[in-house]
CSV table of C-alpha atoms in Angstrom, one decimal:
chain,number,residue,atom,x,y,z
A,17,UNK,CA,14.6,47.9,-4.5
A,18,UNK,CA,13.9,44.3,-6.1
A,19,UNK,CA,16.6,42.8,-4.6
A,20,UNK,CA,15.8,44.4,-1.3
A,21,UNK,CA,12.6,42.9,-1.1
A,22,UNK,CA,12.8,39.0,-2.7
A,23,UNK,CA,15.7,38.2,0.6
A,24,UNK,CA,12.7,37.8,3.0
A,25,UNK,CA,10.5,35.7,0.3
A,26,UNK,CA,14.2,33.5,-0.6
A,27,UNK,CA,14.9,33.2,3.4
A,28,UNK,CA,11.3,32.0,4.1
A,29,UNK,CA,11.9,29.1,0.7
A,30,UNK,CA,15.5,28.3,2.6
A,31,UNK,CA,13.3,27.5,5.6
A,32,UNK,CA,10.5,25.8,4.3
A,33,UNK,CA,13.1,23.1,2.5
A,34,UNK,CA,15.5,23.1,5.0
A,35,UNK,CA,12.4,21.8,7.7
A,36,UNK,CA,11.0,19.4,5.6
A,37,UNK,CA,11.3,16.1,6.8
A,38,UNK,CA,14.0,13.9,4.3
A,39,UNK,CA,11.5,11.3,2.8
A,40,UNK,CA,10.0,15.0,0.9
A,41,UNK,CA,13.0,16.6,0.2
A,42,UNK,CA,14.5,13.1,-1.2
A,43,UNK,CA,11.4,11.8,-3.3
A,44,UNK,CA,11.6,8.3,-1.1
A,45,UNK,CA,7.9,7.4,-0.6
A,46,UNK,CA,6.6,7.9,3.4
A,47,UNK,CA,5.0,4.7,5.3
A,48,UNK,CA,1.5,4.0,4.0
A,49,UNK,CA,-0.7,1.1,4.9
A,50,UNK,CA,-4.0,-0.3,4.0
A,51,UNK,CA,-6.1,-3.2,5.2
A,52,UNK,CA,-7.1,-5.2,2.0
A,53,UNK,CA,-8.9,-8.2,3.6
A,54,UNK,CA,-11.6,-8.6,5.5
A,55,UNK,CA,-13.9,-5.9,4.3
A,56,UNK,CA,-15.8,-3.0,6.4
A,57,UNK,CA,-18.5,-4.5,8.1
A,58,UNK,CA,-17.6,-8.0,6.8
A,59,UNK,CA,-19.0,-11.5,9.6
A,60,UNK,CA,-15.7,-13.3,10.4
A,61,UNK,CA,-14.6,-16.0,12.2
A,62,UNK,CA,-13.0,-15.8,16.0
A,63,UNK,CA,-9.4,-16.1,14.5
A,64,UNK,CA,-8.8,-14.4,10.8
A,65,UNK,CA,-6.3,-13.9,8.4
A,66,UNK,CA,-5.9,-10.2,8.0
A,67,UNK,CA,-4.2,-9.1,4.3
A,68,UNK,CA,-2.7,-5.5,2.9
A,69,UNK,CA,-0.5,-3.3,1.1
A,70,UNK,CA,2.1,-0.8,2.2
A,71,UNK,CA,4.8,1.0,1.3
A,72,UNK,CA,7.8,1.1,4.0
A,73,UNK,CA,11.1,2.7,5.4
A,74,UNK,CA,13.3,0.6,6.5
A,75,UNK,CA,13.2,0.0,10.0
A,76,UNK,CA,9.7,0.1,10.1
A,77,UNK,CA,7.8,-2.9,11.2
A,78,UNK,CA,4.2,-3.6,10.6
A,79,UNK,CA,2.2,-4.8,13.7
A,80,UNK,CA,-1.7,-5.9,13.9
A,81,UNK,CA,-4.0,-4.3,16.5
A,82,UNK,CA,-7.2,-5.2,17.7
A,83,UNK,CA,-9.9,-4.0,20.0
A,84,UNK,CA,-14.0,-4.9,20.6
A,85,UNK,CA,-15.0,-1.3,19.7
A,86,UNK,CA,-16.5,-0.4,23.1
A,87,UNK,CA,-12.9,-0.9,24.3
A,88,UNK,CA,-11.6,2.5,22.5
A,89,UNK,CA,-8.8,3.7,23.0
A,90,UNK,CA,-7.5,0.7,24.1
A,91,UNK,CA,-5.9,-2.1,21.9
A,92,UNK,CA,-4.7,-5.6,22.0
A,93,UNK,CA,-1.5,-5.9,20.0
A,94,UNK,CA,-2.1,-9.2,17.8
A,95,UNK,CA,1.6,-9.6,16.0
A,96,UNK,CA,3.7,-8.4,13.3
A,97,UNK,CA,2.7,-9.0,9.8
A,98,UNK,CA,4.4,-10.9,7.5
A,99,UNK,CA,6.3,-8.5,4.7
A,100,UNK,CA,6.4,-9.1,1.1
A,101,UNK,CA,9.1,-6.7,-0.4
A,102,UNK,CA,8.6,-7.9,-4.0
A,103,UNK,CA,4.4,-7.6,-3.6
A,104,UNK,CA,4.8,-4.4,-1.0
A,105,UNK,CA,2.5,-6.7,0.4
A,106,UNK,CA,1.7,-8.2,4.2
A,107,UNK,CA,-0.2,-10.3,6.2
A,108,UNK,CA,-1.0,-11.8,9.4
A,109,UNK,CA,-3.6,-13.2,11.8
A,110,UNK,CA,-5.9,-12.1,14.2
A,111,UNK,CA,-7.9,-13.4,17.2
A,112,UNK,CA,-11.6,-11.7,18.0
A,113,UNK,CA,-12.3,-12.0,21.9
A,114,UNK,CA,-14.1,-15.3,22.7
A,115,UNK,CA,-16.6,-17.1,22.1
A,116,UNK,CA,-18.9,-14.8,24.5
A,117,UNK,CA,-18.0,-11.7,21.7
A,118,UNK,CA,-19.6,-13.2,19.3
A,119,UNK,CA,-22.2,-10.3,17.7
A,120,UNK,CA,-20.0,-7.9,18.8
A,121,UNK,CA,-17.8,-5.2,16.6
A,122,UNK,CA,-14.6,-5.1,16.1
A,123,UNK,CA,-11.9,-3.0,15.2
A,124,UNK,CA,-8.8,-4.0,13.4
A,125,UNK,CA,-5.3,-1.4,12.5
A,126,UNK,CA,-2.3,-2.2,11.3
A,127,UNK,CA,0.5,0.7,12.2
A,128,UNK,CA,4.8,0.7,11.1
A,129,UNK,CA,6.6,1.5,14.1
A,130,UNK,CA,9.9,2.2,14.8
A,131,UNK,CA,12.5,-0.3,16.1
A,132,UNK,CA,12.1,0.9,19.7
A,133,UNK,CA,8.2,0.4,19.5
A,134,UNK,CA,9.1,-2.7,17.9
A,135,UNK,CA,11.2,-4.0,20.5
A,136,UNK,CA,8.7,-3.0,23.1
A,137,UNK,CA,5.8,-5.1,21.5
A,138,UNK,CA,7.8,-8.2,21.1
A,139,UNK,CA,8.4,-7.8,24.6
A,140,UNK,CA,4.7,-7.7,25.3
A,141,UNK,CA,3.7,-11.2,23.0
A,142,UNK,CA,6.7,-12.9,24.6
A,143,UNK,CA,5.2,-12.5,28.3
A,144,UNK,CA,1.9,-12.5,27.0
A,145,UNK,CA,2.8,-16.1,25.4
A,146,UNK,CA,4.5,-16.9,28.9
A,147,UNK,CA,1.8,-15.8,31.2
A,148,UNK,CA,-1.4,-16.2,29.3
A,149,UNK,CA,-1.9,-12.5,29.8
A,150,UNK,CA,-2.6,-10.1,27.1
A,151,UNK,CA,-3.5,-6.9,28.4
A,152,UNK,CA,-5.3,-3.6,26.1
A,153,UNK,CA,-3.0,-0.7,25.8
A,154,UNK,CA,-2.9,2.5,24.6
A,155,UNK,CA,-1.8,2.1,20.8
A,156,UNK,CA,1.8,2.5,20.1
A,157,UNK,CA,3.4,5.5,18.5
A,158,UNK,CA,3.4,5.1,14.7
A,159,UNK,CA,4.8,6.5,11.9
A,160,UNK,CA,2.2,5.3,10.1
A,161,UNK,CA,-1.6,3.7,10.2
A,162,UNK,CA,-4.4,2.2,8.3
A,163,UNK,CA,-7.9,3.5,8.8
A,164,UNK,CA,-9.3,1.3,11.1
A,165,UNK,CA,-11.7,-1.6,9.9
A,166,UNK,CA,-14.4,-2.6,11.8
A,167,UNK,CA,-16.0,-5.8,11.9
A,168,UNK,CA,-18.3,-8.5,12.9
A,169,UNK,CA,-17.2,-11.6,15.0
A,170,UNK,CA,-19.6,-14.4,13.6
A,171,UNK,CA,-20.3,-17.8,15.5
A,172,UNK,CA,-17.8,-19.6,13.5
């Protein structure tokens, strides 16, 4: 009778390990990301430097994203950050509206995507560059985010 009843409970363990993604079953660390620099609720200038850890696949790229807050959901892809293997470090730039936005809120992300995401906002700074053009979109699908980070476009 034992045996008879711990096949169910051993099937269900089977499953529950064989439907775990690979980065659990393996031990390799997931994608994680975290804005260091500015601060929450921190005055900055038009264009910043923006600064942050993460831990990475690889494959994965990490990209900026901006938006004036009353723009949700949309956002303006700003780049993609610099990586420092040795640190698990990265950083990049940023550009806050114009000078008409100054006063206002915004929010900054940083997301790792996946090479086809990747490839796709590459695309959209190349024309952007070409045209003058940037346009808000949705944000990207990501296999992984910071919080988002809001803050305050100063008159600098």
């Amino acid at each position: 009778m034992i045996w008879r009843a711990s096949i169910p409970v051993t099937c269900l363990l089977t499953l529950v390990v064989a439907v775990a993604p690979a980065s659990n079953r393996t031990g390799e660390p997931g994608c994680r990301v975290k804005i260091t620099d500015p601060r929450a609720g921190q005055e900055v200038a038009g264009r910043i430097s923006v600064k942050g850890t993460a831990s990475r696949s690889p494959g994965t790229y990490l990209w900026i994203f901006l938006r004036r807050w009353d723009f949700e959901p949309l956002w303006w892809p700003q780049g993609e950050a610099l990586w420092d293997e040795e640190k698990q470090a990265w950083r990049g730039f940023a550009t806050l509206g114009k000078r008409v936005d100054v006063g206002w809120e915004f929010d900054l992300m940083v997301a790792g995507v996946g090479p086809e995401e990747h490839l796709r906002l590459t695309d959209y700074m190349t024309r952007g560059m070409e045209t003058g053009r940037f346009r808000p979109n949705p944000l990207p699908s990501a296999l992984c985010a910071s919080a988002p980070l809001r803050v305050m476009k100063g008159s600098k």
